[in-house]
Tab-separated table of N, CA and C in Angstrom:
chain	number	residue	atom	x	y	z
Q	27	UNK	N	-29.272	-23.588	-35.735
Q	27	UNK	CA	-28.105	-23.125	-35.047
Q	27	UNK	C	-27.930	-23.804	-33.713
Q	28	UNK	N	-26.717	-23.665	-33.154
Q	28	UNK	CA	-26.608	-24.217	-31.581
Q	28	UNK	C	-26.303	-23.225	-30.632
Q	29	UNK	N	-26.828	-23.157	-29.730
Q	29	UNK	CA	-26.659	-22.229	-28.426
Q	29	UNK	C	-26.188	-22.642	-27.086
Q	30	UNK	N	-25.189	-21.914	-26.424
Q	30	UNK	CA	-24.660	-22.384	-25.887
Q	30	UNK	C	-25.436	-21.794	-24.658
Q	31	UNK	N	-25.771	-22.331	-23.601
Q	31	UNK	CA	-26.453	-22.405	-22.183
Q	31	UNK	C	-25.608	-21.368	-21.739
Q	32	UNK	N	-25.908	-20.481	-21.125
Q	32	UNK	CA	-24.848	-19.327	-19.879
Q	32	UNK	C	-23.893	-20.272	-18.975
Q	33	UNK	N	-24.419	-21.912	-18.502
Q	33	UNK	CA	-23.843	-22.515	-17.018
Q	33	UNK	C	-22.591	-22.917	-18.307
Q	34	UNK	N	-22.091	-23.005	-19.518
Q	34	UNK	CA	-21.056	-23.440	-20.415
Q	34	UNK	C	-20.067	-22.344	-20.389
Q	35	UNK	N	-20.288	-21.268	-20.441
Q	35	UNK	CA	-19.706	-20.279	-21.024
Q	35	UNK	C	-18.652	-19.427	-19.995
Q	36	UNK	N	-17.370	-19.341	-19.788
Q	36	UNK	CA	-16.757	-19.155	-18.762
Q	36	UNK	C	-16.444	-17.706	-18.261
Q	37	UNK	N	-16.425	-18.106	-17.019
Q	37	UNK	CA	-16.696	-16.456	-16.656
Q	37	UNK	C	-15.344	-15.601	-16.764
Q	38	UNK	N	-15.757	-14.401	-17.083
Q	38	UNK	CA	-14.377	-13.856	-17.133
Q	38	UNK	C	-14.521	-12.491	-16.112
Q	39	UNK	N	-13.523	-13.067	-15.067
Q	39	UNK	CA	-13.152	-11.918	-14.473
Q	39	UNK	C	-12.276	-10.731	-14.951
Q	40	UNK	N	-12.657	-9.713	-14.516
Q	40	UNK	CA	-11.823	-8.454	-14.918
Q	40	UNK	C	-11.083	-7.761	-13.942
Q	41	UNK	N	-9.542	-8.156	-13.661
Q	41	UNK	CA	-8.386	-7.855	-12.774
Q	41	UNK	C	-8.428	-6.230	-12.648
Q	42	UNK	N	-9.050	-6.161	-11.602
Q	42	UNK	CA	-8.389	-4.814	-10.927
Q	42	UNK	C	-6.981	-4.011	-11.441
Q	43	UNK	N	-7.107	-3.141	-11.733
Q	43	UNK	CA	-5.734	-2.626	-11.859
Q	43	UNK	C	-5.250	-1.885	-10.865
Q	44	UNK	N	-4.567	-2.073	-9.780
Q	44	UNK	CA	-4.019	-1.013	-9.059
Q	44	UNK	C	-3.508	0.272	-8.934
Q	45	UNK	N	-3.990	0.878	-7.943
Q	45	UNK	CA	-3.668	2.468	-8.315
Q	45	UNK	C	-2.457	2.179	-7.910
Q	46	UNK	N	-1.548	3.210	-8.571
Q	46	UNK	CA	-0.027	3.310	-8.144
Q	46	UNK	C	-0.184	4.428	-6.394
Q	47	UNK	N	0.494	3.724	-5.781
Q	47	UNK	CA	0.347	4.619	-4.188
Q	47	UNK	C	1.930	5.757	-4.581
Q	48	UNK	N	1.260	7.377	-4.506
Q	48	UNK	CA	2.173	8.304	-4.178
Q	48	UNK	C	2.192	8.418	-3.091
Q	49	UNK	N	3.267	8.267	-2.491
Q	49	UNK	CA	3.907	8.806	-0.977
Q	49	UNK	C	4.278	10.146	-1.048
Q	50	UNK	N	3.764	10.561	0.489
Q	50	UNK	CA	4.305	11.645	0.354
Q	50	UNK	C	5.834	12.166	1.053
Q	51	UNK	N	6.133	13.624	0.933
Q	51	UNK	CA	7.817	13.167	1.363
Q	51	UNK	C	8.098	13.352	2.495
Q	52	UNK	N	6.994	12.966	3.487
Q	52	UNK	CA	6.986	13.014	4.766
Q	52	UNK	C	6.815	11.231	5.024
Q	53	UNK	N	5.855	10.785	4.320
Q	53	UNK	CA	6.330	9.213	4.803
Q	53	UNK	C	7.486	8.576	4.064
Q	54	UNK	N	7.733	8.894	3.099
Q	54	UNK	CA	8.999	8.636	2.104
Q	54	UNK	C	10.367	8.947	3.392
Q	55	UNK	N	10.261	9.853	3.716
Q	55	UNK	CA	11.330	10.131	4.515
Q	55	UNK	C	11.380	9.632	6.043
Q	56	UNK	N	10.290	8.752	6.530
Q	56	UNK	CA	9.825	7.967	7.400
Q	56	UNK	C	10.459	6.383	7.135
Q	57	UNK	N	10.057	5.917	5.970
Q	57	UNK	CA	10.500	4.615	5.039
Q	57	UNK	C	11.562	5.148	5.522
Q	58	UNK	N	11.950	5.713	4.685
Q	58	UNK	CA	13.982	5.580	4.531
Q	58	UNK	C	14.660	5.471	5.851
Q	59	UNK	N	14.187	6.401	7.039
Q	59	UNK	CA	15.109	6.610	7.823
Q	59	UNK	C	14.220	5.037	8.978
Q	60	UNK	N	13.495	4.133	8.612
Q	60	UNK	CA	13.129	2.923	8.944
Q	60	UNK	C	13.879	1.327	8.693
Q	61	UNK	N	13.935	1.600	6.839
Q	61	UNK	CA	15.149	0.742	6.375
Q	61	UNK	C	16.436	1.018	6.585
Q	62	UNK	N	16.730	2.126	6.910
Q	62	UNK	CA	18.110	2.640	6.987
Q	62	UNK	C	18.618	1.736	8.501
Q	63	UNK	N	17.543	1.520	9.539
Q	63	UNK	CA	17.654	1.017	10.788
Q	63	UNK	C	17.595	-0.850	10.380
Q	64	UNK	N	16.831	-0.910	9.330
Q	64	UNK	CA	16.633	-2.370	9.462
Q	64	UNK	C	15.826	-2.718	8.065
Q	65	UNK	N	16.092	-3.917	7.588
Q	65	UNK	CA	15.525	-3.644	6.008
Q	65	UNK	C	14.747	-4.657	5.911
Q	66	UNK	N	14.001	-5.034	7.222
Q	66	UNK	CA	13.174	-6.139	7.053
Q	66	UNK	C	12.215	-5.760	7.837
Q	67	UNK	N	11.383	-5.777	7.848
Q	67	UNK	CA	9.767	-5.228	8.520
Q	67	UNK	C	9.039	-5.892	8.733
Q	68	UNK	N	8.662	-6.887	9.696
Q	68	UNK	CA	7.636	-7.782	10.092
Q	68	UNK	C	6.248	-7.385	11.023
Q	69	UNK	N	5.206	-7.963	10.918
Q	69	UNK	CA	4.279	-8.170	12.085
Q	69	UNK	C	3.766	-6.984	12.270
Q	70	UNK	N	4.436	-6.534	13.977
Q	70	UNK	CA	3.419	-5.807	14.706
Q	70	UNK	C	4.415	-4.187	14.007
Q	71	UNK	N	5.708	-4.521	13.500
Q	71	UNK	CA	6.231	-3.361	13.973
Q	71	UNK	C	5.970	-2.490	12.195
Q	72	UNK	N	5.862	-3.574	11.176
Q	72	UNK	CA	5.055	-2.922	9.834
Q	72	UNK	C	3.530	-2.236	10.001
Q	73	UNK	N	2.838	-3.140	10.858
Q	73	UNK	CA	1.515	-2.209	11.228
Q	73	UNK	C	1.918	-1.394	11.899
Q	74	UNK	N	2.309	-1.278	13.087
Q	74	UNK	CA	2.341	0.169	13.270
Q	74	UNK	C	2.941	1.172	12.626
Q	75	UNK	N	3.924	0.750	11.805
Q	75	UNK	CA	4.699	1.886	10.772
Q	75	UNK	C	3.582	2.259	9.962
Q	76	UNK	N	2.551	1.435	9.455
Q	76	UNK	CA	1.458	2.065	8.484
Q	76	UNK	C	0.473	2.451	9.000
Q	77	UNK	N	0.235	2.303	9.935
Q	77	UNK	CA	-0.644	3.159	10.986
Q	77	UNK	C	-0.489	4.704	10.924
Q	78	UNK	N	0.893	4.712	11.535
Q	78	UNK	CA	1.343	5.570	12.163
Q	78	UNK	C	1.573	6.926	10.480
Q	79	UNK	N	1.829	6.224	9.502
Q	79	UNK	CA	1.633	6.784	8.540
Q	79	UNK	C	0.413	6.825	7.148
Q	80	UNK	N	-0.530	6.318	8.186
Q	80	UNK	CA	-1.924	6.493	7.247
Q	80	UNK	C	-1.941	5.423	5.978
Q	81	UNK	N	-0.970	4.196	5.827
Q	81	UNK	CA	-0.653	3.380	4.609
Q	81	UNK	C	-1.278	2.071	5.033
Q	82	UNK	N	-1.479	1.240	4.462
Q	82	UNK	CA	-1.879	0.125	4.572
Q	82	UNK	C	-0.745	-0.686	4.683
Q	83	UNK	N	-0.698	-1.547	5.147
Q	83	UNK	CA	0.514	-2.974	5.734
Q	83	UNK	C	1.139	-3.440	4.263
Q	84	UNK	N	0.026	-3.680	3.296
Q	84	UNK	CA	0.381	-4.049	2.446
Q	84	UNK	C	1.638	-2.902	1.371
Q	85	UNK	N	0.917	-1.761	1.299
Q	85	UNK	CA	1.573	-0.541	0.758
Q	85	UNK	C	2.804	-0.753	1.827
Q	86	UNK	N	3.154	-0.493	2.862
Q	86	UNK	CA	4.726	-1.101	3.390
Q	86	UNK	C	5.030	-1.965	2.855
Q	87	UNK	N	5.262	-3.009	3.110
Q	87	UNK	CA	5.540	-4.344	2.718
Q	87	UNK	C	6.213	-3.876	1.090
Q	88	UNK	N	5.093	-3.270	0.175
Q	88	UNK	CA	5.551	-3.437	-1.027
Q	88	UNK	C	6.537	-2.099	-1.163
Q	89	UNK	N	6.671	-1.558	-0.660
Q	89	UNK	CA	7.527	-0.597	-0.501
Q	89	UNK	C	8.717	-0.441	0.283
Q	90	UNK	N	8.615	-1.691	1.134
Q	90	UNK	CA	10.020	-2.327	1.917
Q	90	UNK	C	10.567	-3.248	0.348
Q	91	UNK	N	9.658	-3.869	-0.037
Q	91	UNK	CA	10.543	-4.910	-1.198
Q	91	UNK	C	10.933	-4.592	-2.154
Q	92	UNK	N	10.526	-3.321	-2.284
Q	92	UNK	CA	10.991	-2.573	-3.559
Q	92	UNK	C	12.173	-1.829	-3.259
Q	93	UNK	N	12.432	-1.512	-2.197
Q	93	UNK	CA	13.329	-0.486	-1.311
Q	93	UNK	C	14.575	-1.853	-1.655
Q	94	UNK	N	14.262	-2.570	-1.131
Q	94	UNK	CA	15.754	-3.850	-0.925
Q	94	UNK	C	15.957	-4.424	-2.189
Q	95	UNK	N	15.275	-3.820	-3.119
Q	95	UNK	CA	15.588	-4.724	-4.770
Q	95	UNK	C	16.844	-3.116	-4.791
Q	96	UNK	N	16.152	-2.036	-5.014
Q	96	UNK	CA	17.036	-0.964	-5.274
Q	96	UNK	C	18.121	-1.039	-4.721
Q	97	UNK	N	18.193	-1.092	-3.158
Q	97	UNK	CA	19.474	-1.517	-2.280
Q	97	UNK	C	20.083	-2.458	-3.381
Q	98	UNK	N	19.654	-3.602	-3.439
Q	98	UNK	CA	20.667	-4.501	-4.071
Q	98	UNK	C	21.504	-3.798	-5.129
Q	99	UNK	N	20.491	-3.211	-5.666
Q	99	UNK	CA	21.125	-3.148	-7.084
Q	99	UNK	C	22.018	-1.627	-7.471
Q	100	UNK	N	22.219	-0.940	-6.335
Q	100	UNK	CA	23.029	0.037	-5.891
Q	100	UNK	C	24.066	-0.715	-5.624
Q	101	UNK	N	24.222	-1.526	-4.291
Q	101	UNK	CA	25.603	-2.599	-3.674
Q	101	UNK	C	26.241	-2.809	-5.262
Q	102	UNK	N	25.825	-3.702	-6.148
Q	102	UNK	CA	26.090	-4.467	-7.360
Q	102	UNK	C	27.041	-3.145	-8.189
Q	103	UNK	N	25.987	-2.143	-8.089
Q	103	UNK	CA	26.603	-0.793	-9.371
Q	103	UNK	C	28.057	-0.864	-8.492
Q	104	UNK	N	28.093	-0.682	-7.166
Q	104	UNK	CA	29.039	0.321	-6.291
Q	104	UNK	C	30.489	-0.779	-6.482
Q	105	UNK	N	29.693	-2.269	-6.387
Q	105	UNK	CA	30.571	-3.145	-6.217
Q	105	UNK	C	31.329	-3.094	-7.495
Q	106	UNK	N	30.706	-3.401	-8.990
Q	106	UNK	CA	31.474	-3.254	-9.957
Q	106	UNK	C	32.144	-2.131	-10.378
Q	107	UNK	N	31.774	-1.036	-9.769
Q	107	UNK	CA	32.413	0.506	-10.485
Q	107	UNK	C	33.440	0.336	-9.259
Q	108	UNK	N	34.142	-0.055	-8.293
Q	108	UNK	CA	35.280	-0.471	-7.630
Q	108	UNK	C	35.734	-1.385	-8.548
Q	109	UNK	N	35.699	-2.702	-8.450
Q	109	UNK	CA	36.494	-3.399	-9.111
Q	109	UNK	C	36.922	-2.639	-10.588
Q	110	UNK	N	35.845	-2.129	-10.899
Q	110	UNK	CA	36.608	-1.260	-12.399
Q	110	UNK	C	37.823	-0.223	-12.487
Q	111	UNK	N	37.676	0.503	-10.745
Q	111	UNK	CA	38.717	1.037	-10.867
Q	111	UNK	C	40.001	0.902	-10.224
Q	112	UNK	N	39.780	-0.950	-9.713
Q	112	UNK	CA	41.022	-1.168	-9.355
Q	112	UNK	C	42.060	-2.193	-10.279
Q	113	UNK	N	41.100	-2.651	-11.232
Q	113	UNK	CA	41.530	-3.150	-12.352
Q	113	UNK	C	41.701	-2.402	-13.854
């Protein structure tokens, strides 16, 4: 038979799966009334928003980009259900 050496055989990492982050509706309602002011969050002023709410920079961030996909895609509904009812 042939055997293959361990230094051949490729390693396989096993990807983390991320926990899904529940907010609660005290920072939820923190977010909102944050994007509602400004829908872009940089630097010093995202850390301190996740500071200030016990979240990690990153958990903002992904929760600012998820926030402005929805925005969009509210504008889009609002925009076509007008034109629908002016045509």
């Amino acid at each position: 038979g042939f055997l293959l050496s361990k230094c051949c055989l490729p390693i396989l990492k096993a990807k983390a799966k991320r926990v899904r982050t529940t907010f609660s509706s005290e920072q939820l309602a923190r977010l909102e009334q944050e994007f509602a002011r400004q829908q872009y969050l940089v630097g010093a002023q995202r850390g301190l928003l996740a500071s200030t709410l016990h979240l990690t920079e990153e958990q903002v961030k992904v929760w600012f980009q998820n926030r402005r996909i929805k925005w969009r895609k509210q504008s889009l509904e609002q925009q076509q259900a007008k034109l629908a009812r002016m045509g």
